[in-house]
Amino acid sequence: LAANRTYSFKVVLLGEGCVGKTSLVLRYCENKFNDKHITTLQASFLTKKLNITGKRVNLAIWDTAGQERFHALGPIYYRDSNGAVLVYDVTDEDSFQKVKNWVKELRKMLGNDICLCIVGNKIDLDKDRHVSVEDAESYAESVGAKHYHTSAKLNKGIEELFLDLCKRMMETAQAEERAKGNGASQSAATRRGVQIVDDEPQATPAGGCCSSG
Amino acid sequence: MLQFWKNSKIVSLHKRPLWFHSSLSVLSPTEVGGGSWAFCFSSAVRSSLQKQQSLPVRPIIPLVARISDQNASGAPPMTVREKNRLDKFKQLLASPNTDLEELRKHSWSGIPREVRPITWRLLSGYLPANKERRELVLRRKREEYFGFIEQYYHSRTDEHFKDTYRQIHIDIPRTNPLIPLFQQPAVQEVFERILFIWAIRHPASGYVQGINDLVTPFFVVFLSEFVKEHVENFDVAMLPLDTQRNIEADSFWCMSKLLDGIQDNYTFAQPGIQNKVKALEELVSRIDVDIHNHFKKYEVEYLQFAFRWMNNLLMRELPLRCTIRLWDTYQAEAEGFSHFHLYVCAAFLIEWRKEILSMVDFQGLLMLLQNLPTIHWGNEEVGLLLAEAYRLKYMFADAPSHYKR
């Protein structure tokens, strides 16, 4: 039975304006890159299906707006999330400080239930780097997050980031399930978006991490 | 009364032109007016797109089409009715004291392209009704704006303002990114100046993402006065410097007038938007309980899709030409941007009733709601939308017991 499960996870992208949140998610969900996309207002919703060691995973992703004025809307998108991708621009020190603020807020509001990823984007501009690799990685470790480097432009590190996040979210979900005991897991798990549904006939999803790699 | 409204709605749906249902054919980047189209589709929407790829391509509709251009292939000559309308506008505008009430009445159902620039200047309260005073007022206001530039624009690098400027600077290239006009350095500089000056003169709100979009219709309409063909590819540097400056100053002042009426959309915590989204939810629960319950069932919150509708006045949901037509009416209405817009949003939502009710999960609903297929909309669709909005306003605005639970 275990192999036939479908996991549904909610993931939120947060970070300062113009660090590349939309580019990351468009690269991941659509394998597209265009440096001429439009400013995200409020948030955009995207989905991605993948297959990890025979288990289907449905991701529901909220790509949020970066401007401070929309900060108050944050909880609408991050509450009930299983994972958060906190993005900064490696050439912009301020955007890394913004990530730290988000970490504080998420830990305060959601505790340790949420898997955090800290992502230094735009490594194609590494020659202009303003955030050191050591600082970023040691900070991530200190707050129980994992650190990644990506380039949406060169399509580097993005599959790995989301695959890793999915595996962590699956482990968390399985641990939660074990803790609750069989059958009793429904209420707590579904509230947070973890749904385990019966198998249904379905073609192998294209673009999943296993089929693409 | 509700039943009556619903029946009429069905009739209007049947009147929809045939091409509407097959209009999702091939999309070229230049057709992407509002921009939201560039976003992702759910697999359901995508597959319906693919199914229709073989259908004939509709001609590209210009951003600022003549009234007769839209909803028709090619550009048929002006009809007698349109000619009469234009004459009526010209007559009103030529009078020593333009009757603004009368001008509003005629503008409600759309302003002919030829007289739109001056009519917008009058309706926004930027130009005086008295014809003799207009030239002087224009000269003074334009000078005043360039006085602001001289006085304040250098402060964009000051510690106090540099965050504001940075935000504007990163947003400008991301404003209408698919329309070549807005990629021209000269145009981007105009937008930066307009937005920076407005932001520092309005510290209660400052610059908020979305305000950048609101400059666009004014800029395009005032530019259209000097461009015979399609404005989307026009090289602004071809215009005399004075003309460029006048377009910039007029866009600044008219945008300022617009924002005066909706500033609480952009102040801390954006109360104007929060209230309007709540009001939209109330209204929809009254006029279409099926849609309302459908959202409840799949845990779709109005804020998740309608925030942007309010923050950007539907500009991200409609092609630019439709926004321009919509604003003819908003400027003709007493509180068009701040109040009537709510009814337009409700009518817009219900326009997609069938599509909404056919989606049976959260993902499908959200994907639909943030990518509504309006790409080939023109005057006809906007006209129907406005008529519905007017009916809703008439029924509910002065009847709080209808409107409230």
XYZ file of C-alpha atoms in Angstrom:
618
model
C 0.000 0.000 0.000
C 2.802 2.380 0.933
C 4.010 2.604 -2.658
C 0.613 3.758 -3.858
C 0.373 6.871 -1.793
C 0.119 10.394 -3.030
C 1.498 13.119 -0.853
C 0.229 16.665 -1.186
C 2.440 19.381 0.200
C 2.156 23.142 0.383
C 5.270 25.176 -0.222
C 5.679 28.938 0.033
C 8.392 31.093 -1.564
C 9.371 34.180 0.390
C 12.080 36.788 -0.005
C 12.802 40.336 -1.027
C 11.652 41.817 -4.346
C 13.573 40.865 -7.466
C 15.732 38.107 -5.911
C 14.298 35.615 -8.393
C 11.438 33.838 -6.625
C 9.249 33.779 -9.717
C 12.156 32.772 -11.939
C 13.001 29.849 -9.642
C 9.493 28.546 -9.574
C 8.874 29.048 -13.292
C 12.091 27.202 -14.031
C 11.055 24.390 -11.736
C 7.411 24.053 -12.777
C 7.701 24.920 -16.457
C 11.417 24.758 -17.239
C 11.205 28.313 -18.526
C 13.445 31.275 -17.994
C 12.688 34.781 -19.148
C 14.337 37.791 -17.605
C 11.385 39.856 -18.789
C 8.650 38.503 -16.573
C 6.239 40.740 -14.717
C 6.414 41.858 -11.068
C 4.532 39.428 -8.840
C 1.675 41.121 -7.059
C 0.333 39.547 -3.934
C 1.087 35.946 -4.897
C 0.848 33.420 -7.682
C -0.188 29.847 -7.288
C 1.541 27.032 -9.167
C 1.575 23.276 -9.001
C 4.043 20.518 -9.759
C 3.666 16.752 -9.744
C 6.591 14.465 -9.183
C 7.449 10.901 -8.414
C 9.927 10.026 -5.698
C 10.892 6.364 -5.364
C 7.482 5.293 -6.555
C 5.547 7.718 -4.399
C 3.600 10.467 -6.054
C 3.995 13.970 -4.685
C 1.780 16.930 -5.553
C 3.269 20.279 -4.740
C 1.111 23.366 -4.361
C 3.418 26.357 -4.488
C 2.670 29.953 -3.502
C 5.083 32.394 -5.087
C 4.667 35.614 -3.094
C 5.319 39.300 -3.764
C 8.534 40.684 -2.365
C 7.646 44.245 -1.415
C 7.503 45.012 2.305
C 4.010 46.513 1.940
C 2.601 43.063 1.201
C 4.247 41.551 4.287
C 0.943 41.538 6.158
C -0.406 39.060 3.603
C 2.338 36.559 4.434
C 0.323 34.409 6.867
C -2.345 33.694 4.231
C 0.305 31.899 2.225
C 2.635 30.394 4.797
C 0.151 29.088 7.327
C -0.424 25.344 6.815
C 2.707 25.176 4.684
C 4.868 22.084 4.886
C 7.877 23.809 3.435
C 9.228 27.302 2.888
C 11.816 28.364 0.329
C 13.457 31.591 1.514
C 15.259 33.188 -1.390
C 17.981 35.821 -1.434
C 20.168 37.229 -4.183
C 23.852 36.358 -3.626
C 24.821 39.798 -4.947
C 22.587 41.613 -2.445
C 23.406 41.598 1.274
C 20.097 43.287 2.215
C 18.130 40.460 0.668
C 19.979 38.010 2.959
C 18.984 40.053 6.012
C 15.387 39.800 4.802
C 15.691 36.012 4.807
C 16.699 36.151 8.473
C 13.543 38.112 9.273
C 11.434 35.509 7.529
C 13.132 32.700 9.440
C 12.300 34.411 12.743
C 8.704 34.966 11.739
C 8.169 31.414 10.474
C 9.781 29.781 13.523
C 7.678 31.968 15.789
C 4.409 31.273 13.966
C 4.900 27.651 12.893
C 7.605 26.272 15.194
C 9.634 23.377 13.856
C 6.817 21.854 11.825
C 7.925 23.558 8.656
C 10.930 22.492 6.544
C 13.027 25.560 5.777
C 15.259 26.009 2.740
C 17.487 29.037 2.417
C 18.388 29.657 -1.188
C 21.118 31.892 -2.599
C 19.959 32.583 -6.151
C 21.751 34.172 -9.133
C 25.018 32.240 -8.749
C 25.587 32.991 -12.424
C 26.553 36.436 -11.066
C 29.034 34.928 -8.619
C 31.704 37.498 -9.469
C 29.450 40.145 -7.841
C 28.731 38.023 -4.779
C 28.114 39.991 -1.583
C 27.005 37.199 0.717
C 29.736 34.729 1.645
C 29.065 31.027 1.253
C 30.361 30.276 4.779
C 28.178 32.915 6.450
C 25.082 31.763 4.628
C 25.656 28.069 5.298
C 26.525 28.484 8.977
C 23.511 30.723 9.470
C 21.239 28.156 7.839
C 22.622 25.417 10.054
C 22.130 27.517 13.184
C 18.406 27.845 12.510
C 17.800 24.273 11.409
C 17.444 25.133 7.736
C 19.227 23.705 4.727
C 21.130 25.962 2.393
C 21.198 25.761 -1.414
C 22.743 27.690 -4.249
C 20.791 28.107 -7.455
C 20.705 29.889 -10.783
C 17.315 30.076 -12.442
C 19.032 31.488 -15.506
C 21.436 28.541 -15.913
C 19.006 26.021 -14.429
C 21.411 25.035 -11.666
C 20.516 23.544 -8.315
C 16.759 23.901 -8.653
C 15.707 20.283 -9.206
C 17.989 19.317 -6.312
C 16.513 21.958 -4.047
C 12.916 20.883 -4.561
C 13.705 17.178 -4.574
C 15.529 17.506 -1.276
C 12.716 19.562 0.182
C 10.160 16.966 -0.915
C 12.116 14.165 0.718
C 12.327 16.130 3.950
C 8.622 16.888 3.884
C 7.872 13.207 3.262
C 10.013 12.208 6.238
C 8.243 14.758 8.411
C 4.865 13.509 7.232
C 5.816 9.875 7.867
C 7.150 10.711 11.320
C 3.955 12.569 12.110
C 1.942 9.625 10.903
C 3.894 7.151 13.031
C 3.529 9.397 16.059
C -0.208 9.523 15.617
C -0.565 5.828 14.889
C -2.331 4.387 11.910
C -5.684 5.834 10.973
C -5.591 8.528 13.628
C -3.312 10.705 11.538
C -6.048 12.152 9.374
C -7.094 15.249 11.281
C -3.713 16.758 12.068
C -2.170 15.764 8.786
C -4.906 16.944 6.482
C -5.102 20.260 8.277
C -1.545 20.887 7.225
C -2.176 19.723 3.697
C -0.719 16.241 3.927
C -3.217 14.089 2.155
C -2.741 10.441 1.634
C -5.155 9.232 -0.975
C -5.883 5.915 -2.607
C -4.147 4.970 -5.774
C -5.698 6.019 -9.048
C -4.627 5.045 -12.541
C -2.485 7.797 -13.923
C 0.270 8.231 -16.466
C 3.755 8.894 -15.154
C 3.912 12.657 -14.731
C 6.252 14.340 -17.164
C 9.002 16.495 -15.750
C 9.081 14.754 -12.393
C 12.463 14.404 -10.849
C 12.825 10.740 -11.738
C 11.631 10.933 -15.307
C 13.724 13.969 -16.126
C 16.938 12.730 -14.621
C -35.618 40.621 -8.588
C -32.606 38.381 -8.241
C -34.224 35.858 -10.491
C -34.852 38.512 -13.059
C -31.210 39.447 -12.991
C -30.075 35.891 -13.429
C -32.344 35.408 -16.434
C -31.040 38.495 -18.125
C -27.527 37.292 -17.537
C -28.284 34.136 -19.471
C -29.588 36.178 -22.364
C -26.441 38.248 -22.465
C -24.307 35.134 -22.501
C -26.068 33.946 -25.607
C -25.286 37.181 -27.339
C -21.588 36.536 -27.010
C -19.887 36.427 -30.409
C -19.120 32.977 -31.659
C -15.368 33.466 -31.787
C -15.304 34.015 -28.057
C -15.378 30.334 -27.321
C -12.604 29.545 -29.703
C -10.463 32.542 -29.013
C -7.817 30.752 -26.984
C -5.867 29.828 -30.034
C -2.260 30.745 -30.688
C -0.778 33.428 -28.504
C 2.077 35.616 -29.519
C 3.926 37.674 -26.918
C 2.694 40.936 -28.384
C -0.841 39.941 -27.657
C -0.177 39.719 -23.965
C -1.618 42.991 -22.850
C -2.236 42.782 -19.120
C 0.587 40.398 -18.496
C -1.072 37.781 -16.327
C -1.222 35.556 -19.363
C 2.478 34.958 -19.188
C 1.917 32.912 -16.078
C 1.471 29.223 -15.709
C -1.546 27.223 -16.562
C -2.849 24.149 -14.907
C -2.627 21.088 -17.048
C -6.378 21.322 -17.571
C -6.190 24.798 -19.027
C -3.144 23.836 -21.018
C -4.726 20.848 -22.636
C -7.764 22.877 -23.618
C -5.348 25.327 -25.189
C -3.689 22.593 -27.168
C -6.979 21.264 -28.385
C -7.750 24.628 -29.917
C -4.416 25.267 -31.538
C -5.701 24.337 -34.954
C -8.374 27.033 -34.961
C -7.776 30.183 -37.023
C -5.680 32.900 -35.429
C -7.506 36.123 -34.692
C -5.809 39.299 -35.779
C -3.881 41.178 -33.125
C -5.966 43.989 -31.695
C -4.061 47.221 -31.132
C -3.601 48.480 -27.552
C -5.505 51.663 -28.179
C -7.956 50.596 -30.789
C -10.492 52.804 -32.426
C -13.935 51.970 -31.165
C -14.655 50.226 -34.449
C -11.391 48.227 -34.437
C -12.255 45.991 -31.584
C -14.270 42.842 -31.962
C -13.810 42.936 -35.692
C -11.097 41.733 -37.991
C -9.507 44.589 -39.864
C -10.738 48.101 -39.274
C -14.088 48.817 -40.881
C -14.929 52.453 -41.529
C -16.659 54.399 -38.824
C -20.378 53.802 -38.672
C -22.899 56.663 -38.795
C -23.630 56.105 -35.140
C -19.979 56.389 -34.205
C -19.630 59.511 -36.308
C -22.568 61.075 -34.486
C -21.059 60.176 -31.156
C -17.741 61.716 -32.093
C -19.500 64.885 -33.288
C -21.355 65.109 -29.993
C -18.050 64.904 -28.076
C -16.440 67.487 -30.336
C -19.360 69.812 -29.799
C -19.182 69.451 -26.009
C -15.432 69.954 -25.984
C -15.606 73.028 -28.218
C -18.117 74.841 -26.050
C -16.697 77.783 -24.010
C -17.723 75.933 -20.863
C -17.814 72.180 -21.318
C -20.809 70.666 -19.599
C -19.007 68.034 -17.523
C -22.202 66.246 -16.524
C -23.115 65.841 -20.149
C -19.564 64.773 -20.997
C -19.699 62.110 -18.256
C -23.014 60.860 -19.545
C -21.609 60.346 -23.027
C -18.303 58.964 -21.802
C -19.918 56.232 -19.752
C -20.385 54.018 -22.770
C -16.902 54.661 -24.178
C -14.960 57.636 -25.480
C -13.913 57.762 -29.157
C -10.148 57.384 -29.460
C -9.751 60.731 -31.192
C -11.098 62.755 -28.264
C -10.073 60.447 -25.418
C -6.931 62.348 -24.341
C -8.695 65.662 -23.797
C -11.787 64.006 -22.360
C -9.686 62.107 -19.798
C -7.926 65.338 -18.807
C -11.311 66.967 -18.243
C -13.006 64.081 -16.449
C -10.098 63.564 -14.071
C -10.407 67.190 -12.979
C -6.988 68.052 -14.354
C -8.303 70.442 -16.995
C -10.917 73.111 -16.212
C -14.301 73.072 -17.942
C -13.703 76.651 -19.047
C -12.083 76.444 -22.449
C -10.255 79.750 -22.237
C -8.422 78.796 -19.054
C -7.255 75.394 -20.252
C -4.063 76.418 -21.959
C -2.865 78.456 -18.995
C -3.698 75.690 -16.503
C -1.890 73.135 -18.623
C 1.194 75.298 -18.880
C 1.271 75.971 -15.136
C 0.715 72.365 -14.133
C 3.370 71.126 -16.504
C 5.809 73.697 -15.157
C 4.890 72.732 -11.619
C 5.629 69.079 -12.296
C 9.023 69.821 -13.800
C 9.645 72.096 -10.821
C 9.151 69.008 -8.597
C 11.616 67.086 -10.712
C 14.189 69.797 -10.392
C 13.617 70.127 -6.677
C 13.288 66.497 -5.607
C 14.421 64.014 -8.193
C 18.087 64.210 -7.200
C 17.092 63.052 -3.691
C 16.471 59.527 -5.016
C 20.010 58.625 -3.938
C 19.529 60.037 -0.395
C 19.537 57.516 2.447
C 15.930 58.400 3.247
C 14.574 57.741 -0.259
C 16.919 55.183 -1.690
C 14.710 52.188 -0.814
C 11.749 53.827 -2.525
C 13.807 54.523 -5.602
C 15.307 51.033 -5.623
C 11.870 49.426 -5.545
C 10.630 51.630 -8.399
C 13.811 51.021 -10.352
C 13.500 47.220 -10.168
C 9.788 47.301 -10.988
C 9.921 49.497 -14.096
C 11.488 46.900 -16.418
C 8.908 44.464 -15.037
C 5.980 46.747 -15.965
C 4.325 45.530 -19.184
C 7.495 43.573 -20.013
C 6.110 42.178 -23.253
C 5.208 45.472 -24.910
C 8.229 46.963 -26.718
C 7.133 50.557 -25.986
C 7.813 50.061 -22.285
C 11.279 48.640 -22.821
C 12.535 51.934 -24.275
C 14.962 53.672 -21.899
C 13.253 57.040 -22.483
C 9.891 55.580 -21.443
C 11.330 53.803 -18.415
C 12.879 57.054 -17.221
C 9.524 58.812 -17.546
C 7.897 56.145 -15.365
C 10.668 56.353 -12.771
C 10.306 60.102 -12.444
C 6.515 60.025 -12.250
C 6.467 57.283 -9.618
C 9.297 58.676 -7.518
C 7.810 62.168 -7.359
C 4.385 60.787 -6.532
C 5.798 58.506 -3.828
C 7.744 61.142 -1.946
C 4.830 63.563 -2.101
C 2.549 60.896 -0.577
C 4.464 59.514 2.390
C 1.382 57.888 3.952
C 1.442 55.267 1.251
C 4.679 55.757 -0.608
C 5.288 53.599 -3.626
C 3.488 50.267 -3.612
C 3.873 47.631 -6.310
C 0.883 47.910 -8.579
C 0.930 51.704 -8.710
C 3.468 51.346 -11.527
C 0.785 49.702 -13.650
C -1.599 52.612 -13.078
C 0.597 55.070 -14.991
C 0.384 52.957 -18.128
C -3.129 53.791 -19.409
C -2.577 57.535 -19.020
C 0.793 57.382 -20.717
C -0.549 55.340 -23.614
C -3.637 57.511 -24.089
C -1.702 60.792 -24.011
C 0.906 59.326 -26.329
C -1.792 58.147 -28.734
C -2.552 61.773 -29.512
C 0.704 61.891 -31.470
C 0.796 58.398 -32.946
C -1.221 57.440 -35.993
C -0.580 53.697 -35.956
C 0.016 51.238 -33.154
C 1.537 52.771 -30.052
C 3.039 49.494 -28.774
C 5.995 49.749 -31.162
C 6.305 53.515 -31.374
C 9.728 55.015 -30.679
C 9.039 57.796 -28.184
C 12.425 59.419 -28.836
C 11.034 60.410 -32.260
C 8.757 62.970 -30.629
C 9.908 66.541 -29.963
C 11.223 66.916 -26.406
C 8.441 69.328 -25.445
C 5.822 66.816 -26.481
C 7.508 64.076 -24.473
C 7.556 66.342 -21.427
C 3.899 67.257 -21.800
C 2.877 63.610 -21.979
C 4.902 62.918 -18.835
C 3.460 65.816 -16.837
C -0.121 65.074 -17.881
C 0.313 61.390 -16.986
C 1.654 62.392 -13.574
C -1.240 64.703 -12.761
C -3.993 62.420 -14.004
C -2.497 59.456 -12.149
C -2.309 61.618 -9.021
C -5.995 62.488 -9.348
C -6.852 58.819 -9.687
C -4.762 57.839 -6.663
C -6.268 60.615 -4.518
C -9.497 58.634 -4.635
C -8.002 55.260 -3.710
C -5.050 56.085 -1.504
C -6.272 53.817 1.306
C -5.603 50.915 -1.074
C -1.909 51.598 -0.587
C -1.469 52.825 2.999
C -0.220 50.559 5.791
C -1.989 47.154 5.806
C -3.929 48.308 2.716
C -7.304 48.806 4.444
C -9.010 49.939 1.238
C -8.259 46.636 -0.418
C -9.116 44.539 2.626
C -12.501 46.237 2.881
C -13.260 45.928 -0.799
C -12.380 42.245 -0.884
C -14.697 41.691 2.090
C -17.411 43.667 0.323
C -16.900 41.576 -2.803
C -17.351 38.398 -0.783
C -20.576 39.749 0.753
C -21.857 40.799 -2.635
C -21.091 37.476 -4.330
C -22.706 35.549 -1.474
C -25.882 37.531 -2.289
C -25.878 37.430 -6.059
C -24.447 33.998 -6.776
C -24.593 31.653 -3.846
C -23.418 28.721 -6.015
C -20.070 30.345 -6.709
C -19.785 31.464 -3.113
C -20.432 27.972 -1.761
C -18.147 26.455 -4.352
C -15.290 28.617 -3.060
C -16.140 27.682 0.522
C -16.209 24.014 -0.341
C -12.741 24.062 -1.874
C -11.345 26.532 0.656
C -10.668 29.269 -1.861
C -10.458 32.615 -0.138
C -11.467 35.766 -1.963
C -8.287 37.472 -0.839
C -6.267 34.849 -2.702
C -7.431 36.072 -6.093
C -9.248 39.379 -5.578
C -6.488 41.225 -3.764
C -4.771 41.738 -7.099
C -8.056 42.719 -8.736
C -8.284 45.610 -6.291
C -4.591 46.447 -6.026
C -4.250 46.711 -9.816
C -7.794 47.672 -10.780
C -8.085 44.486 -12.880
C -5.187 45.605 -15.048
C -3.456 42.259 -14.651
C -6.622 40.426 -15.679
C -7.473 42.387 -18.838
C -5.628 43.448 -21.994
C -4.529 47.079 -21.807
C -7.028 48.208 -24.451
C -9.823 46.900 -22.205
C -8.454 48.736 -19.184
C -8.477 51.939 -21.212
C -12.094 51.366 -22.186
C -12.943 50.493 -18.566
C -11.385 53.724 -17.380
C -13.597 55.741 -19.755
C -16.458 54.575 -17.579
C -14.613 54.797 -14.249
C -13.887 58.448 -14.953
C -17.486 59.020 -15.987
C -18.791 57.466 -12.743
C -18.840 59.575 -9.594
C -16.637 57.164 -7.617
C -15.546 54.920 -10.419
C -12.168 53.736 -9.207
C -13.038 53.570 -5.518
C -16.562 52.226 -5.563
C -17.943 51.157 -8.930
C -14.894 48.962 -9.396
C -16.262 46.636 -6.707
C -19.338 45.927 -8.836
C -17.192 45.455 -11.908
C -15.165 42.850 -9.995
C -18.336 41.037 -8.970
C -19.619 41.054 -12.545
C -16.211 39.901 -13.743
C -16.207 36.968 -11.350
C -19.678 35.877 -12.362
C -18.708 36.131 -16.005
C -16.689 32.940 -15.390
C -19.441 31.147 -13.509
C -19.498 28.094 -15.749
C -15.727 27.683 -15.729
C -15.542 28.179 -11.965
C -18.230 25.640 -11.193
C -16.576 23.104 -13.481
C -13.378 23.156 -11.404
C -13.508 20.646 -8.604
C -10.377 21.311 -6.623
C -8.490 24.183 -5.046
C -5.651 23.971 -7.548
C -7.858 24.112 -10.596
C -9.833 27.033 -9.187
C -6.773 29.081 -8.315
C -5.133 28.393 -11.673
C -8.300 29.467 -13.448
C -8.811 32.585 -11.335
C -5.305 33.888 -11.836
C -5.252 33.195 -15.586
C -8.728 34.118 -16.787
C -8.737 33.929 -20.587
C -9.513 37.524 -21.538
C -6.767 37.827 -24.123
C -9.124 38.578 -27.011
C -11.493 40.777 -25.080
C -12.462 44.063 -26.630
C -15.096 46.747 -26.252
C -17.999 44.376 -26.572
C -17.002 42.249 -23.583
C -16.113 45.268 -21.486
C -19.439 46.844 -22.418
C -21.342 43.771 -21.232
C -19.270 43.645 -18.060
C -20.030 47.274 -17.301
C -23.721 46.787 -17.940
C -23.775 43.928 -15.427
C -21.812 45.985 -12.934
C -24.243 48.851 -13.327
C -27.179 46.522 -12.696
C -25.521 45.184 -9.550
C -24.757 48.631 -8.282
C -28.298 49.748 -8.942
C -29.692 46.769 -7.053
C -27.335 46.737 -4.093
C -25.628 50.071 -3.585
C -28.640 51.825 -2.122
C -30.137 48.750 -0.559
C -27.920 47.835 2.374
C -30.335 45.173 3.510
C -29.901 43.405 0.194
C -26.220 43.772 0.461
C -25.639 42.819 4.083
C -26.492 39.520 5.669
